[in-house]
Structure formats: C-alpha cells, structure tokens
mmCIF file with all atom_site columns, C-alpha atoms in Angstrom:
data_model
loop_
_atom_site.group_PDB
_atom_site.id
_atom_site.type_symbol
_atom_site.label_atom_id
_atom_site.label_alt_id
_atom_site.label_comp_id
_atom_site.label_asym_id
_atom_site.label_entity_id
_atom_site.label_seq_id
_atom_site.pdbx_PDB_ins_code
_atom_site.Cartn_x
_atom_site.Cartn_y
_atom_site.Cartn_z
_atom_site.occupancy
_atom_site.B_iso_or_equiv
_atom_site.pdbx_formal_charge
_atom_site.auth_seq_id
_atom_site.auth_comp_id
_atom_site.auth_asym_id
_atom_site.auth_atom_id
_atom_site.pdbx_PDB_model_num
ATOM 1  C CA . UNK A 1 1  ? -37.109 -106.159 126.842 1.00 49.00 ? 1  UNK A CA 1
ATOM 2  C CA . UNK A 1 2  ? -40.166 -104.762 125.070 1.00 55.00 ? 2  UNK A CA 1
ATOM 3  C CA . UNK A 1 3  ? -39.281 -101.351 125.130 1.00 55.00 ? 3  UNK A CA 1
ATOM 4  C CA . UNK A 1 4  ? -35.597 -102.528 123.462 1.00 53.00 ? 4  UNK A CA 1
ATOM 5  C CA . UNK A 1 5  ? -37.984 -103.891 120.591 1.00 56.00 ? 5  UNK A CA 1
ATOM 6  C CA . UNK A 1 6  ? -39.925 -100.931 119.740 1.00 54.00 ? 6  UNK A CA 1
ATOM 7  C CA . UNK A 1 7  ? -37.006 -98.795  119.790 1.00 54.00 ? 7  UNK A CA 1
ATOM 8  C CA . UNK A 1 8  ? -35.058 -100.816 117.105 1.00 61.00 ? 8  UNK A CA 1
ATOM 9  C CA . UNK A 1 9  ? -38.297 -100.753 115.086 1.00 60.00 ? 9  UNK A CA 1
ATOM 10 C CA . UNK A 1 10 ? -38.427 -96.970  114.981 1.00 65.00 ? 10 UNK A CA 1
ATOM 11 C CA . UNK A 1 11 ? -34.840 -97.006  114.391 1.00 75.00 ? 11 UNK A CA 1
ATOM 12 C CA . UNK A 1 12 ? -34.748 -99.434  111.599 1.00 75.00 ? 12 UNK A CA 1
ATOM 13 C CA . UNK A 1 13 ? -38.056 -97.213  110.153 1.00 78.00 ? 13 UNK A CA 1
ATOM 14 C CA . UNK A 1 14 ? -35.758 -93.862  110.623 1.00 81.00 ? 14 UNK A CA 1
ATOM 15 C CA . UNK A 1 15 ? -32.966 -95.219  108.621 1.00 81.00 ? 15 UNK A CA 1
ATOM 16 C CA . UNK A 1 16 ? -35.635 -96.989  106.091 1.00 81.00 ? 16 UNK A CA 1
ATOM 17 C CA . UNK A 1 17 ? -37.100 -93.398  106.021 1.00 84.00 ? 17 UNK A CA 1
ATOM 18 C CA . UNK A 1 18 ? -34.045 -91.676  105.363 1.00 82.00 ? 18 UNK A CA 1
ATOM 19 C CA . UNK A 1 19 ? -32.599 -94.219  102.422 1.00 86.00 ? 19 UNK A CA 1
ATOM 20 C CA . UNK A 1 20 ? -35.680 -93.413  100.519 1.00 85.00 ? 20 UNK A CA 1
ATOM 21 C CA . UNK A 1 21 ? -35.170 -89.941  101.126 1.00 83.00 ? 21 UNK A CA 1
ATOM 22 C CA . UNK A 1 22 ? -32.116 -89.601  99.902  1.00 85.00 ? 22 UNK A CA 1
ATOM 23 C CA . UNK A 1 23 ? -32.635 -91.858  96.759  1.00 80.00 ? 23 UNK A CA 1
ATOM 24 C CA . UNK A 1 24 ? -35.410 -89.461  95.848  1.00 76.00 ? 24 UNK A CA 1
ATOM 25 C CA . UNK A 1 25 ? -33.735 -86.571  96.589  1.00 76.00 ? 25 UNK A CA 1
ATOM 26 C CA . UNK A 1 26 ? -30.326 -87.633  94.238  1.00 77.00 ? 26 UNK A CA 1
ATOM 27 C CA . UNK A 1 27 ? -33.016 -88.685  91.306  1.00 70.00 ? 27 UNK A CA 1
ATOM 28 C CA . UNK A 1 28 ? -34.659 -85.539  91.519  1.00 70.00 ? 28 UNK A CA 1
ATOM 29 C CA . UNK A 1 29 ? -31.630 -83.220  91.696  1.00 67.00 ? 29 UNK A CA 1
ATOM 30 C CA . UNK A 1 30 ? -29.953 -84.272  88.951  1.00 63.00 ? 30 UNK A CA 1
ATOM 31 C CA . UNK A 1 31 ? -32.454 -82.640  86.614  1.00 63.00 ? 31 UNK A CA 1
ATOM 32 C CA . UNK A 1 32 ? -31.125 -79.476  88.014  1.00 61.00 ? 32 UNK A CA 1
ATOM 33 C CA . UNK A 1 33 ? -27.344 -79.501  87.923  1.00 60.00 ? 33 UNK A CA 1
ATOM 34 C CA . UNK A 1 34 ? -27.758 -79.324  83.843  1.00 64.00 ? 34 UNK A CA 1
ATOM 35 C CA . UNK A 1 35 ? -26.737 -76.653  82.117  1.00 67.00 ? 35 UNK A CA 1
ATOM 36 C CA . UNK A 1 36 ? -30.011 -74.577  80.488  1.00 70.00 ? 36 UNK A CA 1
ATOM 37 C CA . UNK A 1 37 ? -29.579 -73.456  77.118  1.00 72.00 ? 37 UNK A CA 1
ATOM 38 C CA . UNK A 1 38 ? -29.502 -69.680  76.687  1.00 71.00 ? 38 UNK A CA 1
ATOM 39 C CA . UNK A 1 39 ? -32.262 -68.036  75.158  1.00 71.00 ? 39 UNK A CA 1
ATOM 40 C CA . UNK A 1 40 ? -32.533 -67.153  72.080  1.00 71.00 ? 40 UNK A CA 1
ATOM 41 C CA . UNK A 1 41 ? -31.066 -63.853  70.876  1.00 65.00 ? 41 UNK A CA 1
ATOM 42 C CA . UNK A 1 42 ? -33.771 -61.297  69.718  1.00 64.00 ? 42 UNK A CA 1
ATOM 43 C CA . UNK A 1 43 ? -32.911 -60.813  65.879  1.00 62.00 ? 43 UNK A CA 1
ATOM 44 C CA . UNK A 1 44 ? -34.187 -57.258  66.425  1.00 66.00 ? 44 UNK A CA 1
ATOM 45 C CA . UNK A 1 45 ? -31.165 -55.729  68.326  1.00 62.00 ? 45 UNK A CA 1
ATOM 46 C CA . UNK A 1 46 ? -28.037 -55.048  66.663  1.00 66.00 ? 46 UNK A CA 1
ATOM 47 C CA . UNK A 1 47 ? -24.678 -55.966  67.962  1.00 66.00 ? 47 UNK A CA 1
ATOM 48 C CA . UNK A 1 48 ? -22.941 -53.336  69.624  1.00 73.00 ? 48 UNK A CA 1
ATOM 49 C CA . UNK A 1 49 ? -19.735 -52.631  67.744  1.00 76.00 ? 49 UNK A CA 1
ATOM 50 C CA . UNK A 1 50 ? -16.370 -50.468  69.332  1.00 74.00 ? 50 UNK A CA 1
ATOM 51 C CA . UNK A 1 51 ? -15.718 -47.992  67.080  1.00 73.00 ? 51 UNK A CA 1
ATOM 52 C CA . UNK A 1 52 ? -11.972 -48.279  65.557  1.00 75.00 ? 52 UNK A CA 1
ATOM 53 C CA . UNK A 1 53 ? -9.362  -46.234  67.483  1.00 68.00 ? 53 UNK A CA 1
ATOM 54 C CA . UNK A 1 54 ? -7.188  -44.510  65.500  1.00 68.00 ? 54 UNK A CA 1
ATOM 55 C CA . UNK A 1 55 ? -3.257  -44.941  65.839  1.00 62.00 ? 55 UNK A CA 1
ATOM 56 C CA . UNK A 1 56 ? -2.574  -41.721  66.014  1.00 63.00 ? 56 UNK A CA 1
ATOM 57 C CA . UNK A 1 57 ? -5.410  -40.772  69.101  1.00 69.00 ? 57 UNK A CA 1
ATOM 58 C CA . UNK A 1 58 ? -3.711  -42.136  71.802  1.00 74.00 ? 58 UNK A CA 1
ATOM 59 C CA . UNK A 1 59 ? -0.627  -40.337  72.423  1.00 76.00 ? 59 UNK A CA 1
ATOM 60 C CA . UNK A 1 60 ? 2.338   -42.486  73.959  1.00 79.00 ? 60 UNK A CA 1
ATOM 61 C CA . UNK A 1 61 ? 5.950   -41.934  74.937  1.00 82.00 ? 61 UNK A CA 1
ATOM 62 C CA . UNK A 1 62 ? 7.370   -42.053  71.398  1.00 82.00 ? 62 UNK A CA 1
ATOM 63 C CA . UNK A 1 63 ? 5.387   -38.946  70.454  1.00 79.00 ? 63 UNK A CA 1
ATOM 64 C CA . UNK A 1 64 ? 7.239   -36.715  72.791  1.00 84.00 ? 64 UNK A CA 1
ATOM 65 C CA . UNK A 1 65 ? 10.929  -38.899  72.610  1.00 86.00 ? 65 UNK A CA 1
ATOM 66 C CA . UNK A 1 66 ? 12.205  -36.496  69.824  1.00 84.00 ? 66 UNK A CA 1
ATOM 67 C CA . UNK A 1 67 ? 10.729  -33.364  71.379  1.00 84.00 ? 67 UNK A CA 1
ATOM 68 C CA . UNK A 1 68 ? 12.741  -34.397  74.857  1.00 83.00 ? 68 UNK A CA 1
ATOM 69 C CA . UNK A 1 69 ? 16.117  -34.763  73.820  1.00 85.00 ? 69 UNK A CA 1
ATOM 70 C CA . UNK A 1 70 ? 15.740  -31.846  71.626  1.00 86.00 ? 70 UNK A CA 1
ATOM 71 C CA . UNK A 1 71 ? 14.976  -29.422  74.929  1.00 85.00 ? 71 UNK A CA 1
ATOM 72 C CA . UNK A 1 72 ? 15.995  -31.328  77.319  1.00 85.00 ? 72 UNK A CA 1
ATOM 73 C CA . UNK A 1 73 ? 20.518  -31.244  78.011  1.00 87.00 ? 73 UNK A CA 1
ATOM 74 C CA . UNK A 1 74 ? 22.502  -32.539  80.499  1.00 86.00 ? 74 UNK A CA 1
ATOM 75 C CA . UNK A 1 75 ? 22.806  -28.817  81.283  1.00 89.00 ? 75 UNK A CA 1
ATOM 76 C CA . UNK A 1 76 ? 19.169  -27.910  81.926  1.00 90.00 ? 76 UNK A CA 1
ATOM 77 C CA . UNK A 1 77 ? 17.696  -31.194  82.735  1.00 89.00 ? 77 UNK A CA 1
ATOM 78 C CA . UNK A 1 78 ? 17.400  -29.650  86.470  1.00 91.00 ? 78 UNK A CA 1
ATOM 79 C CA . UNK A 1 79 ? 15.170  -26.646  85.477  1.00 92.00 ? 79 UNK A CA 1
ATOM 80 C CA . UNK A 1 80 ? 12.995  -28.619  83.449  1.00 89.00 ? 80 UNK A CA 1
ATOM 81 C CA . UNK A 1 81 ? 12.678  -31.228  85.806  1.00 90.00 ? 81 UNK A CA 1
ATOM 82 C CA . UNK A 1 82 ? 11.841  -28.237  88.275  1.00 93.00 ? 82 UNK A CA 1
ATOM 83 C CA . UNK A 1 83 ? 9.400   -27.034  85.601  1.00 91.00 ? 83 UNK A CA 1
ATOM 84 C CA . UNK A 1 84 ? 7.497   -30.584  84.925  1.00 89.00 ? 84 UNK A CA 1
ATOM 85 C CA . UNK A 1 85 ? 6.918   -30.801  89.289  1.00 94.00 ? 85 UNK A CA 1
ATOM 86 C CA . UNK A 1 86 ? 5.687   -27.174  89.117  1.00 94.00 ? 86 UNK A CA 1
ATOM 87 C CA . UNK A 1 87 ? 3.181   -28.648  86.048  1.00 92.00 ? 87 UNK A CA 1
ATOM 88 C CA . UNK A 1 88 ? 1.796   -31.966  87.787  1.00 92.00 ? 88 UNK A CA 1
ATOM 89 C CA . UNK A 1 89 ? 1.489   -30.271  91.238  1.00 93.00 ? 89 UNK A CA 1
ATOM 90 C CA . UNK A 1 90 ? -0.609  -27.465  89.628  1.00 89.00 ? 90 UNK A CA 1
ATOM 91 C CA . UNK A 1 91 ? -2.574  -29.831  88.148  1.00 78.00 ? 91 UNK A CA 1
#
C-alpha cells in the first residue's frame, strides 16, 4: 500500500506542476498576440508616385475596329485571316 501512496503524491505534484505551468504560460503569452505598432515612417523618403498613363498609350480593340471593316470583306476575310496566322507564327 505504500508504494500506491507515493505514486498519487507524484501524480497529484505532476498535475499541480502542470496547472501552474500553464497559468504562467497563458499570462505570459498574451503580451505577444498584440498587434505592434509600425514604425515610424522616415520623413526623408518620398512617396513613390505611378506616373499618369496616357489614354491614348495603350492601344485596345477600338483603335483598329474602323481600320478592320474597312479592309477586311466577306470576300477576303480568308486571305487576311491567312495573312494575320502567317504574322503571329512569324513572330
């Protein structure tokens, strides 16, 4: 029976053990689930800035709409078809 005593004395001191563990442990880590703040910005750099882009830079399917169904038929819509694969496989 003496052994059965000692054992549920180290037990008991275990589980004392880790209760206080753990209590310390969740007081401590709270401190570092809080956001930092940021440091400050240095004054001395300027912002970098995207230069405007221009309307008229970027060329997009309305651009060439008038051009197409000037040159482009029903009759020759084949051949220049023909010609634009020729173009982009070149390429």
């Amino acid at each position: 029976m003496k052994r059965f005593d000692i054992l549920e004395g180290v037990t008991a001191r275990r589980i004392a053990f880790l209760i206080v563990s753990a209590g310390l442990l969740a007081a401590t880590g709270c401190g570092f689930l809080k956001k930092k703040d940021p440091p400050p910005a240095d004054s001395t750099v300027a912002p970098v800035v995207a230069a405007p882009v221009a309307d008229t830079d970027v060329p997009t399917s309305e651009d060439f709409e008038d051009d197409a169904f000037s040159k482009i038929t029903p009759a020759n819509f084949t051949t220049e078809l023909g010609e634009l694969k020729k173009e982009i496989e070149a390429k």
